[in-house]
Short mmCIF file of C-alpha atoms in Angstrom, two decimals:
data_model
loop_
_atom_site.label_atom_id
_atom_site.label_comp_id
_atom_site.label_asym_id
_atom_site.label_seq_id
_atom_site.Cartn_x
_atom_site.Cartn_y
_atom_site.Cartn_z
CA MET A 900 -13.46 13.69 -113.92
CA MET A 901 -11.03 14.24 -116.76
CA ALA A 902 -9.83 17.30 -118.62
CA LEU A 903 -7.39 17.95 -121.43
CA TRP A 904 -5.36 21.12 -121.34
CA PHE A 905 -3.72 22.31 -124.52
CA VAL A 906 -1.38 25.27 -124.58
CA ILE A 907 0.69 26.44 -127.53
CA SER A 908 3.41 28.75 -126.30
CA LEU A 909 5.67 29.50 -129.23
CA THR A 910 8.87 31.25 -128.24
CA SER A 911 12.16 31.83 -129.98
CA CYS A 912 14.32 32.99 -127.18
CA GLY A 913 17.58 33.14 -125.27
CA THR A 914 18.94 30.46 -123.02
CA SER A 915 17.99 31.25 -119.44
CA ARG A 916 20.73 32.50 -117.12
CA ILE A 917 20.00 31.92 -113.45
CA ILE A 918 21.26 34.26 -110.73
CA VAL A 919 21.07 32.80 -107.22
CA LYS A 920 22.00 34.72 -104.08
CA LYS A 921 22.30 32.57 -100.98
CA ASN A 922 21.67 34.11 -97.57
CA SER A 923 24.91 34.19 -95.60
CA ASN A 924 23.12 33.64 -92.28
CA THR A 925 21.38 30.41 -93.31
CA LEU A 926 22.22 27.59 -90.92
CA THR A 927 22.56 24.61 -93.24
CA ASP A 928 22.46 22.11 -90.37
CA ARG A 929 18.94 23.32 -89.54
CA LEU A 930 17.55 22.78 -93.02
CA PRO A 931 15.10 19.89 -93.50
CA GLN A 932 16.34 16.79 -95.26
CA PRO A 933 16.18 16.95 -99.08
CA ASN A 934 12.74 16.13 -100.44
CA SER A 935 11.87 15.04 -103.96
CA ILE A 936 8.85 17.37 -103.93
CA PHE A 937 9.55 20.85 -105.29
CA ILE A 938 7.05 23.71 -105.37
CA ILE A 939 6.98 26.85 -107.51
CA THR A 940 4.12 29.15 -106.62
CA LYS A 941 2.89 32.69 -107.28
CA GLU A 942 0.56 32.63 -104.28
CA ASP A 943 2.06 33.98 -101.07
CA PRO A 944 2.38 30.85 -98.91
CA ASP A 945 2.28 30.62 -95.12
CA LEU A 946 5.94 29.93 -94.44
CA GLY A 947 6.11 30.32 -90.68
CA ASP A 948 8.18 27.16 -90.13
CA SER A 949 10.39 27.64 -93.17
CA PHE A 950 13.84 29.03 -93.87
CA LEU A 951 14.48 31.78 -96.42
CA ILE A 952 17.76 30.61 -97.91
CA GLY A 953 18.18 32.85 -100.95
CA THR A 954 16.77 34.70 -103.93
CA ILE A 955 16.63 33.77 -107.59
CA ALA A 956 16.28 35.65 -110.87
CA THR A 957 16.29 34.38 -114.44
CA LYS A 958 17.68 36.35 -117.34
CA HIS A 959 18.39 35.49 -120.97
CA ASN A 960 21.20 35.50 -123.49
CA GLY A 961 20.58 36.12 -127.17
CA PHE A 962 17.62 34.89 -129.17
CA SER A 963 17.96 31.13 -129.20
CA GLY A 964 17.71 28.57 -126.45
CA ASP A 965 15.29 27.27 -123.83
CA CYS A 966 13.18 29.90 -122.11
CA ASN A 967 9.50 29.13 -122.29
CA LEU A 968 7.91 29.12 -118.84
CA ARG A 969 8.19 25.36 -118.41
CA GLN A 970 11.90 25.44 -119.24
CA VAL A 971 12.60 28.50 -117.09
CA LYS A 972 10.91 26.90 -114.08
CA ARG A 973 12.84 23.69 -114.62
CA ALA A 974 16.15 25.57 -114.71
CA ALA A 975 15.23 27.62 -111.62
CA GLU A 976 14.28 24.46 -109.72
CA LYS A 977 17.64 22.87 -110.50
CA GLU A 978 19.56 25.87 -109.18
CA ALA A 979 17.39 26.24 -106.07
CA LYS A 980 17.90 22.59 -105.18
CA GLU A 981 21.66 23.14 -105.32
CA ILE A 982 21.47 25.34 -102.21
CA GLY A 983 18.92 23.18 -100.37
CA GLY A 984 15.67 24.81 -101.50
CA ASN A 985 12.40 23.01 -102.16
CA LEU A 986 10.07 25.97 -102.77
CA ILE A 987 10.29 29.11 -104.89
CA PHE A 988 7.82 31.89 -104.20
CA ILE A 989 7.66 33.93 -107.42
CA THR A 990 7.53 37.63 -106.59
CA LYS A 991 7.76 38.89 -110.17
CA HIS A 992 7.00 37.31 -113.54
CA LYS A 993 7.70 39.16 -116.78
CA LEU A 994 5.98 37.77 -119.85
CA PRO A 995 7.78 37.44 -123.20
CA ASN A 996 7.96 40.45 -125.49
CA THR A 997 8.54 39.58 -129.13
CA LEU A 998 10.58 42.70 -129.87
CA LEU A 999 12.49 43.33 -126.64
CA ASN A 1000 12.77 40.04 -124.77
CA PRO A 1001 11.03 36.88 -125.99
CA CYS A 1002 11.73 34.93 -122.78
CA HIS A 1003 9.78 34.37 -119.60
CA ARG A 1004 11.67 35.93 -116.67
CA ILE A 1005 10.98 35.28 -113.01
CA ARG A 1006 12.25 36.59 -109.69
CA GLY A 1007 11.56 35.01 -106.36
CA ASN A 1008 12.62 33.82 -102.94
CA ILE A 1009 14.02 30.36 -102.28
CA TYR A 1010 12.79 28.56 -99.17
CA SER A 1011 13.41 25.28 -97.47
CA VAL A 1012 10.07 24.10 -96.09
CA PRO A 1013 9.51 21.02 -93.89
CA ASN A 1014 6.27 19.98 -95.63
CA PRO A 1015 6.36 20.94 -99.33
CA GLU A 1016 3.46 18.61 -100.14
CA ALA A 1017 1.16 20.99 -98.23
CA PHE A 1018 1.68 23.57 -100.99
CA GLU A 1019 1.10 21.26 -103.96
CA LYS A 1020 -1.78 22.15 -106.26
CA GLU A 1021 -0.87 19.68 -108.98
CA ILE A 1022 1.42 16.68 -109.25
CA LEU A 1023 3.37 15.63 -112.31
CA TRP A 1024 3.12 11.94 -113.12
CA ASN A 1025 6.16 10.03 -111.95
CA PRO A 1026 6.47 6.24 -111.73
CA ASN A 1027 8.10 6.61 -108.32
CA ARG A 1028 5.55 9.03 -106.87
CA LYS A 1029 2.33 7.28 -105.88
CA LEU A 1030 -0.75 9.16 -104.74
CA LYS A 1031 -1.40 9.52 -101.02
CA VAL A 1032 -4.52 10.57 -99.14
CA ARG A 1033 -2.96 13.98 -98.41
CA ASP A 1034 -2.73 14.68 -102.17
CA PHE A 1035 -6.54 14.83 -102.45
CA LYS A 1036 -7.37 18.37 -101.33
CA GLY A 1037 -10.80 18.93 -102.84
CA SER A 1038 -13.93 19.29 -100.72
CA THR A 1039 -15.94 16.11 -100.09
CA LEU A 1040 -19.13 18.04 -99.28
CA ASP A 1041 -22.10 16.58 -101.18
CA LYS A 1042 -19.76 14.47 -103.32
CA PRO A 1043 -21.25 11.13 -104.43
CA TYR A 1044 -18.19 8.88 -104.48
CA VAL A 1045 -15.64 7.63 -101.97
CA ALA A 1046 -12.96 9.34 -104.05
CA ALA A 1047 -12.55 11.12 -107.37
CA THR A 1048 -9.41 11.88 -109.34
CA ASN A 1049 -8.95 14.77 -111.77
CA THR A 1050 -6.09 14.18 -114.17
CA TYR A 1051 -5.15 15.62 -117.54
CA PHE A 1052 -2.29 16.01 -119.97
CA GLY A 1053 -1.16 19.08 -121.83
CA TYR A 1054 1.63 20.33 -124.01
CA SER A 1055 3.82 23.36 -124.53
CA THR A 1056 5.91 24.28 -127.55
CA SER A 1057 9.02 26.33 -128.15
CA VAL A 1058 11.06 27.24 -131.21
CA LYS A 1059 14.83 27.05 -131.53
CA SER A 1060 15.19 29.23 -134.59
CA GLU A 1061 18.96 28.83 -135.02
CA GLU A 1062 18.53 25.05 -135.07
CA ASN A 1063 15.34 25.27 -137.15
CA LEU A 1064 13.40 23.20 -134.61
CA VAL A 1065 9.99 23.35 -132.99
CA ILE A 1066 9.90 21.39 -129.71
CA VAL A 1067 6.72 19.88 -128.24
CA GLU A 1068 6.76 18.73 -124.60
CA VAL A 1069 3.86 16.89 -122.97
CA ASP A 1070 3.17 16.52 -119.24
CA THR A 1071 0.59 14.54 -117.25
CA TYR A 1072 -0.96 16.14 -114.17
CA PHE A 1073 -3.02 15.27 -111.11
CA ASP A 1074 -5.07 18.24 -109.90
CA CYS A 1075 -4.96 18.16 -106.09
CA GLU A 1076 -7.71 20.72 -105.52
CA LEU A 1077 -10.21 19.09 -107.91
CA SER A 1078 -9.61 15.60 -106.53
CA TYR A 1079 -11.18 14.43 -103.28
CA TYR A 1080 -11.00 11.48 -100.92
CA LYS A 1081 -13.38 10.42 -98.14
CA ASN A 1082 -12.02 8.51 -95.16
CA ASN A 1083 -12.87 4.83 -95.41
CA LYS A 1084 -11.60 1.45 -94.23
CA ASN A 1085 -10.38 0.37 -97.68
CA GLN A 1086 -7.70 3.03 -98.06
CA SER A 1087 -5.13 0.97 -99.98
CA LEU A 1088 -7.74 -0.37 -102.42
CA VAL A 1089 -9.21 3.07 -103.08
CA LEU A 1090 -5.80 4.70 -103.53
CA ASN A 1091 -4.74 1.99 -105.96
CA HIS A 1092 -7.92 2.52 -107.98
CA GLU A 1093 -7.38 6.29 -108.12
CA GLN A 1094 -3.68 5.90 -108.93
CA LEU A 1095 -4.63 3.83 -111.95
CA HIS A 1096 -6.77 6.70 -113.27
CA PHE A 1097 -3.59 8.80 -113.15
CA ASP A 1098 -1.57 6.03 -114.83
CA ILE A 1099 -4.15 5.64 -117.60
CA THR A 1100 -3.91 9.37 -118.30
CA GLU A 1101 -0.12 9.02 -118.58
CA LEU A 1102 -0.64 6.12 -120.98
CA TYR A 1103 -2.78 8.29 -123.26
CA ALA A 1104 -0.33 11.18 -123.00
CA ARG A 1105 2.20 8.78 -124.50
CA LYS A 1106 -0.32 7.77 -127.15
CA PHE A 1107 -0.69 11.47 -127.97
CA ILE A 1108 3.06 11.97 -128.41
CA GLN A 1109 3.20 8.71 -130.40
CA ARG A 1110 0.58 10.11 -132.78
CA LEU A 1111 2.61 13.31 -133.13
CA HIS A 1112 5.71 11.30 -134.01
CA GLN A 1113 3.75 9.39 -136.63
CA GLU A 1114 1.74 12.23 -138.18
CA ILE A 1115 3.68 15.48 -137.67
CA LYS A 1116 6.56 16.17 -140.05
CA ASN A 1117 7.07 19.91 -139.57
CA PHE A 1118 5.68 23.04 -137.92
CA GLU A 1119 2.98 23.46 -140.55
CA ASP A 1120 1.71 19.94 -139.80
CA LEU A 1121 1.69 20.76 -136.10
CA ILE A 1122 -0.49 23.83 -136.50
CA LYS A 1123 -2.92 22.03 -138.81
CA ASN A 1124 -3.28 18.76 -136.93
CA VAL A 1125 -2.34 19.00 -133.26
CA GLU A 1126 -5.81 20.03 -132.04
CA ARG A 1127 -7.50 17.26 -134.02
CA ILE A 1128 -5.06 14.64 -132.74
CA GLY A 1129 -5.43 15.90 -129.19
CA ASN A 1130 -9.22 15.79 -129.33
CA GLU A 1131 -9.17 12.26 -130.74
CA VAL A 1132 -6.78 10.96 -128.08
CA ASN A 1133 -8.69 12.72 -125.31
CA LYS A 1134 -11.96 11.16 -126.48
CA GLU A 1135 -10.32 7.73 -126.34
CA LEU A 1136 -8.99 8.54 -122.86
CA LEU A 1137 -12.40 9.53 -121.51
CA LEU A 1138 -14.02 6.38 -122.90
CA LYS A 1139 -11.28 4.22 -121.37
CA GLN A 1140 -11.61 5.89 -117.96
CA GLU A 1141 -15.37 5.34 -118.03
CA ALA A 1142 -14.93 1.69 -119.06
CA TYR A 1143 -12.44 1.19 -116.21
CA ASP A 1144 -14.80 2.56 -113.57
CA LYS A 1145 -17.79 0.67 -114.94
CA ALA A 1146 -15.92 -2.64 -114.96
CA VAL A 1147 -14.47 -2.33 -111.46
CA TYR A 1148 -17.62 -0.92 -109.86
CA SER A 1149 -19.57 -3.94 -111.12
CA ASP A 1150 -16.88 -6.48 -110.17
CA LEU A 1151 -13.99 -5.56 -107.85
CA SER A 1152 -11.97 -8.55 -109.05
CA GLN A 1153 -11.56 -6.69 -112.38
CA GLN A 1154 -9.12 -4.28 -110.72
CA SER A 1155 -6.21 -6.69 -111.22
CA TYR A 1156 -7.01 -6.98 -114.93
CA TRP A 1157 -6.90 -3.19 -115.34
CA ASP A 1158 -3.72 -2.95 -113.28
CA LYS A 1159 -2.05 -5.38 -115.67
CA TRP A 1160 -3.56 -3.77 -118.78
CA THR A 1161 -2.21 -0.35 -117.82
CA GLU A 1162 1.20 -1.67 -116.78
CA THR A 1163 1.54 -3.45 -120.13
CA GLY A 1164 0.44 -0.37 -122.06
CA LEU A 1165 2.95 1.88 -120.32
CA ARG A 1166 5.73 -0.62 -120.91
CA GLU A 1167 4.89 -0.93 -124.61
CA LEU A 1168 5.02 2.86 -124.99
CA ASP A 1169 8.10 3.33 -122.82
CA ILE A 1170 9.96 4.65 -125.87
CA TYR A 1171 7.75 7.75 -125.56
CA ASN A 1172 8.16 8.25 -121.81
CA SER A 1173 10.06 11.52 -122.31
CA LYS A 1174 6.91 12.80 -124.08
CA THR A 1175 8.97 15.13 -126.28
CA ILE A 1176 9.19 15.60 -130.04
CA SER A 1177 11.19 17.95 -132.27
CA ARG A 1178 10.42 18.77 -135.88
CA PRO A 1179 11.71 21.27 -138.49
CA TYR A 1180 10.33 24.75 -137.93
CA ARG A 1181 10.81 25.93 -141.52
CA LYS A 1182 10.67 23.88 -144.67
CA ASP A 1183 14.01 23.64 -146.45
#
């Protein structure tokens, strides 16, 4: 099951300023070991075995910088990690206001949790993070297959008006709650097959950003063409995912061919692995 999520979030806003207050009574020697998994959630999690180690609030300065929600979360994550946190529970989220404050602003509590993966709802593609059985959290009731993976890519945009730039950033996601896995004796084979679905989606996310580099010259081009380009790339992605399943289901030995095909494709498009593009916002 595949989906393509497109979001245009145009903001011209102030660089985020992060205020972190660390609890003075936190016993750092009792904190879990650092974990590469980091969670930001608005849903009140069950944190019985966790440590509240501080609070966080984002503010803004001026009217230029990086403060769309993606950028604000990224900055907050960096600061929370500095004091040993691996989960932020957002208690307040103020949306941008064009006249008064065009930035996303969040407040929340910083926790150190022993099992951050339990709170994951989606996973960003990372070459060093392979899917595990625990990542598949969807119900298997009445499901026809041994496993199913739901992956998609999407983009966000922001405007740096002082630099006359529009920035497009693309991410590739695995949806934990819409993906399922049934226990079976071929765990490694099944996980490899599902991982490749995720990798193929990343490959087409890079194809999408490649198309933007080739066809988008300015903000006007972006508005006119981004939906068309996205729909075209997504159609190609869906056809490729279907071809992959059909080939491997009919002949398991085909898995190695698709492993190599995807690896080669990702390597050839490695120049686009940041999945970011900047173009002039206004015509000179």
